[in-house]
Structures are given as structure tokens and as C-alpha cells.
Amino acid sequence: MPETVKPDYRIGHGFDLHRLEPLAPEGEGRPFVLGGVHFDHPLGPVGHSDGDALFHAVTDAILGALGEPDIGRLFPDDDPAHESEDSRVFLDEAVRRMQQAGYGISNLDVTVICEKPKLGSAREQIEGNLAEHLRCATDVVNVKGKTHEQVDAIGQGKAVAVHAVVLLKR
Ligand code: MG
């Protein structure tokens, strides 16, 4: 195999979805957290870690851009070490690998699909959290929210889904 030159730019896409259930003790839902921000909501994500679908999608976008193993391979959900894990740990590991490979964030675009809760003023807080962890300016981080128009499980409020697209530059 010929030695490949590291490309100047690398693009990555990440996707994550978590089922939403009533909070414990009524159900197995964890407190609703998205991008490191807690929302007051009667339902929360079911997951092995803290269930932060936004941080999971961004983590996978960065790992994907680098051609590294995805979040499920790095942090298997049957590993008791990551039970209830703060998802910032996953994101920070992706950023560590990004910096080690000699890349930084060019820009990040995130779409949250969720019927409730509304992102509202938390949107800017999430962008700030992302910029802090990704070591970049907030103006290259974009987060937007959409509903699923009451269609299918996401539209019925039974799940939250997140897409993330990131561009890395050397
Ligand atoms: Mg996840």
C-alpha cells in the first residue's frame, strides 16, 4: 500500500438516537440531557451512559472524519466501566484523537430532531459547551432543532435523534 498524504480537510457524519421513557423510578429513562444541558422533562433517554445523544453524534462525526473506530467500538455498551458515564468523556477522547492526528475543527453543524422539549435558550448553551470541548470558537459551531411533525416514534415524542456533520482541517 502506498503511503497516503494526510488530507488538508476531512468530513465526518455522526448520527444517534435514544428512546425516551418515563424517568426512574417509574421507567428506565435517565434525566434528559442534550449537549451537556439538562432539560426538565418527564421523559428521558434510555442508555448505558448518560444518554446524551448530541454528544454521541458529535463524537461519532469526529471519529468518522478521522477514520477511527466509532463510539460503540471505543466504549462498548456492555462495559460496566461506562455505566452512567458522562458523555463528555467520549467527546473529549474524540477531540484528543483529533488533536493527536494534527486536526482542528473547521466547523460543526448539528440537527436535533425531537418533539419535546424545545431547545429554546438551551441552544446557545449547547453551542458554548461544544465549543469549549472542541477547542474552537462558538461561531463555527451551529446547533438547530426540528420536530418530526408528529410522524413516527420521534414525532410521537418516544425518541430523540441527532445528526452531526463536522469538517476538520489540518
Ligand atoms: Mg448514544
Short mmCIF file of C-alpha atoms and ligand atoms in Angstrom, two decimals:
data_model
loop_
_atom_site.label_atom_id
_atom_site.label_comp_id
_atom_site.label_asym_id
_atom_site.label_seq_id
_atom_site.Cartn_x
_atom_site.Cartn_y
_atom_site.Cartn_z
CA MET A 1 0.00 0.00 0.00
CA PRO A 2 1.42 3.42 -0.92
CA GLU A 3 1.85 5.87 1.96
CA THR A 4 -1.08 8.31 1.82
CA VAL A 5 -0.61 12.02 2.39
CA LYS A 6 -2.85 13.34 5.17
CA PRO A 7 -5.65 15.33 3.54
CA ASP A 8 -5.98 19.01 4.48
CA TYR A 9 -9.70 18.57 5.19
CA ARG A 10 -11.74 15.63 6.44
CA ILE A 11 -15.53 15.49 6.73
CA GLY A 12 -17.45 13.30 9.15
CA HIS A 13 -21.08 12.48 9.87
CA GLY A 14 -22.50 11.21 13.15
CA PHE A 15 -25.99 10.02 14.00
CA ASP A 16 -27.53 8.92 17.26
CA LEU A 17 -30.98 8.10 18.54
CA HIS A 18 -32.18 7.36 22.04
CA ARG A 19 -35.55 6.00 23.10
CA LEU A 20 -37.32 8.23 25.63
CA GLU A 21 -39.02 6.64 28.64
CA PRO A 22 -40.54 7.96 31.87
CA LEU A 23 -37.87 8.88 34.41
CA ALA A 24 -36.87 6.46 37.17
CA PRO A 25 -38.37 5.03 39.28
CA GLU A 26 -41.49 4.84 37.00
CA GLY A 27 -39.40 3.91 33.94
CA GLU A 28 -35.82 3.41 32.81
CA GLY A 29 -35.38 6.94 31.45
CA ARG A 30 -32.38 8.90 32.67
CA PRO A 31 -32.57 12.66 33.29
CA PHE A 32 -32.91 14.35 29.87
CA VAL A 33 -29.51 15.74 28.87
CA LEU A 34 -28.52 17.07 25.45
CA GLY A 35 -25.18 18.67 24.68
CA GLY A 36 -24.37 18.71 28.38
CA VAL A 37 -27.52 20.72 29.21
CA HIS A 38 -30.19 19.26 31.48
CA PHE A 39 -33.84 19.71 30.49
CA ASP A 40 -36.79 19.49 32.83
CA HIS A 41 -38.89 16.82 31.08
CA PRO A 42 -40.96 13.87 32.33
CA LEU A 43 -39.22 11.56 29.84
CA GLY A 44 -35.53 10.85 29.43
CA PRO A 45 -33.18 8.79 27.28
CA VAL A 46 -32.62 5.10 27.83
CA GLY A 47 -28.93 4.29 27.52
CA HIS A 48 -25.91 2.67 29.08
CA SER A 49 -24.14 6.03 29.55
CA ASP A 50 -25.93 9.28 30.48
CA GLY A 51 -27.70 9.04 27.09
CA ASP A 52 -26.57 12.38 25.66
CA ALA A 53 -27.46 11.74 22.00
CA LEU A 54 -26.00 15.09 20.88
CA PHE A 55 -22.55 14.46 22.34
CA HIS A 56 -22.69 10.89 20.96
CA ALA A 57 -23.47 12.11 17.43
CA VAL A 58 -20.71 14.76 17.53
CA THR A 59 -18.23 12.21 18.94
CA ASP A 60 -19.03 9.84 16.06
CA ALA A 61 -18.78 12.64 13.47
CA ILE A 62 -15.24 13.48 14.64
CA LEU A 63 -14.17 9.83 14.90
CA GLY A 64 -15.68 9.18 11.46
CA ALA A 65 -13.80 12.10 9.91
CA LEU A 66 -10.57 10.68 11.35
CA GLY A 67 -11.35 7.15 10.19
CA GLU A 68 -11.14 5.97 13.81
CA PRO A 69 -13.34 3.28 15.41
CA ASP A 70 -16.80 4.62 16.31
CA ILE A 71 -18.12 5.35 19.82
CA GLY A 72 -19.69 1.90 20.15
CA ARG A 73 -16.36 0.22 19.43
CA LEU A 74 -14.31 2.51 21.68
CA PHE A 75 -16.80 2.44 24.54
CA PRO A 76 -18.86 -0.80 24.29
CA ASP A 77 -22.27 -0.52 25.96
CA ASP A 78 -21.73 -3.79 27.82
CA ASP A 79 -18.64 -2.41 29.59
CA PRO A 80 -19.56 -1.67 33.23
CA ALA A 81 -16.79 0.98 33.29
CA HIS A 82 -19.07 3.26 31.23
CA GLU A 83 -22.34 2.62 33.07
CA SER A 84 -23.96 6.07 33.57
CA GLU A 85 -20.82 7.66 32.07
CA ASP A 86 -20.79 11.42 31.49
CA SER A 87 -20.71 11.61 27.67
CA ARG A 88 -18.19 14.46 27.79
CA VAL A 89 -15.65 11.67 28.39
CA PHE A 90 -16.42 10.22 24.93
CA LEU A 91 -16.31 13.62 23.26
CA ASP A 92 -13.02 14.51 24.93
CA GLU A 93 -11.47 11.22 23.72
CA ALA A 94 -12.53 12.00 20.14
CA VAL A 95 -11.01 15.51 20.46
CA ARG A 96 -7.81 14.03 21.88
CA ARG A 97 -7.52 11.73 18.85
CA MET A 98 -8.30 14.65 16.53
CA GLN A 99 -5.54 16.78 18.00
CA GLN A 100 -3.10 13.87 18.05
CA ALA A 101 -3.76 13.39 14.33
CA GLY A 102 -3.00 17.08 13.76
CA TYR A 103 -6.53 18.31 13.05
CA GLY A 104 -8.78 21.01 14.45
CA ILE A 105 -12.44 21.93 13.93
CA SER A 106 -13.22 23.90 10.77
CA ASN A 107 -16.96 23.91 11.55
CA LEU A 108 -19.69 21.73 13.02
CA ASP A 109 -23.38 21.61 12.14
CA VAL A 110 -25.81 19.72 14.36
CA THR A 111 -29.52 18.94 13.86
CA VAL A 112 -31.60 17.76 16.81
CA ILE A 113 -34.90 16.07 15.94
CA CYS A 114 -37.20 15.95 18.92
CA GLU A 115 -40.87 16.74 19.54
CA LYS A 116 -40.31 17.85 23.16
CA PRO A 117 -38.62 19.52 24.94
CA LYS A 118 -37.88 22.53 22.72
CA LEU A 119 -34.23 23.55 22.62
CA GLY A 120 -35.14 27.19 23.22
CA SER A 121 -32.50 29.16 25.05
CA ALA A 122 -30.50 25.97 25.73
CA ARG A 123 -29.35 26.07 22.11
CA GLU A 124 -26.72 28.73 22.76
CA GLN A 125 -25.62 26.97 25.93
CA ILE A 126 -25.13 23.74 23.96
CA GLU A 127 -23.09 25.60 21.33
CA GLY A 128 -20.94 27.02 24.12
CA ASN A 129 -20.42 23.58 25.66
CA LEU A 130 -19.44 22.15 22.28
CA ALA A 131 -17.00 24.97 21.51
CA GLU A 132 -15.34 24.52 24.89
CA HIS A 133 -14.84 20.78 24.42
CA LEU A 134 -13.89 21.04 20.73
CA ARG A 135 -11.40 23.87 21.48
CA CYS A 136 -12.90 26.12 18.82
CA ALA A 137 -14.81 29.40 18.57
CA THR A 138 -18.59 29.33 19.11
CA ASP A 139 -19.20 30.90 15.70
CA VAL A 140 -18.05 27.75 13.90
CA VAL A 141 -20.48 25.63 15.93
CA ASN A 142 -24.13 25.52 14.87
CA VAL A 143 -27.00 23.70 16.59
CA LYS A 144 -30.57 23.70 15.33
CA GLY A 145 -33.73 21.95 16.41
CA LYS A 146 -36.55 20.44 14.36
CA THR A 147 -39.65 18.45 15.16
CA HIS A 148 -40.65 15.30 13.28
CA GLU A 149 -44.10 16.73 12.51
CA GLN A 150 -45.78 14.19 14.83
CA VAL A 151 -44.83 11.41 12.41
CA ASP A 152 -43.44 8.07 13.60
CA ALA A 153 -41.86 7.37 17.00
CA ILE A 154 -39.76 10.56 17.08
CA GLY A 155 -42.82 12.61 16.18
CA GLN A 156 -44.76 10.94 18.99
CA GLY A 157 -42.10 12.03 21.47
CA LYS A 158 -40.80 8.49 22.02
CA ALA A 159 -37.25 9.18 20.84
CA VAL A 160 -34.69 11.91 20.22
CA ALA A 161 -32.40 11.78 17.18
CA VAL A 162 -29.33 13.88 16.36
CA HIS A 163 -27.32 14.33 13.15
CA ALA A 164 -23.90 15.98 13.21
CA VAL A 165 -21.64 16.95 10.31
CA VAL A 166 -18.13 18.14 11.04
CA LEU A 167 -15.31 19.44 8.88
CA LEU A 168 -11.80 19.03 10.26
CA LYS A 169 -8.80 20.95 8.96
CA ARG A 170 -5.12 20.29 9.42
MG MG B 1 -26.00 7.11 22.14
#
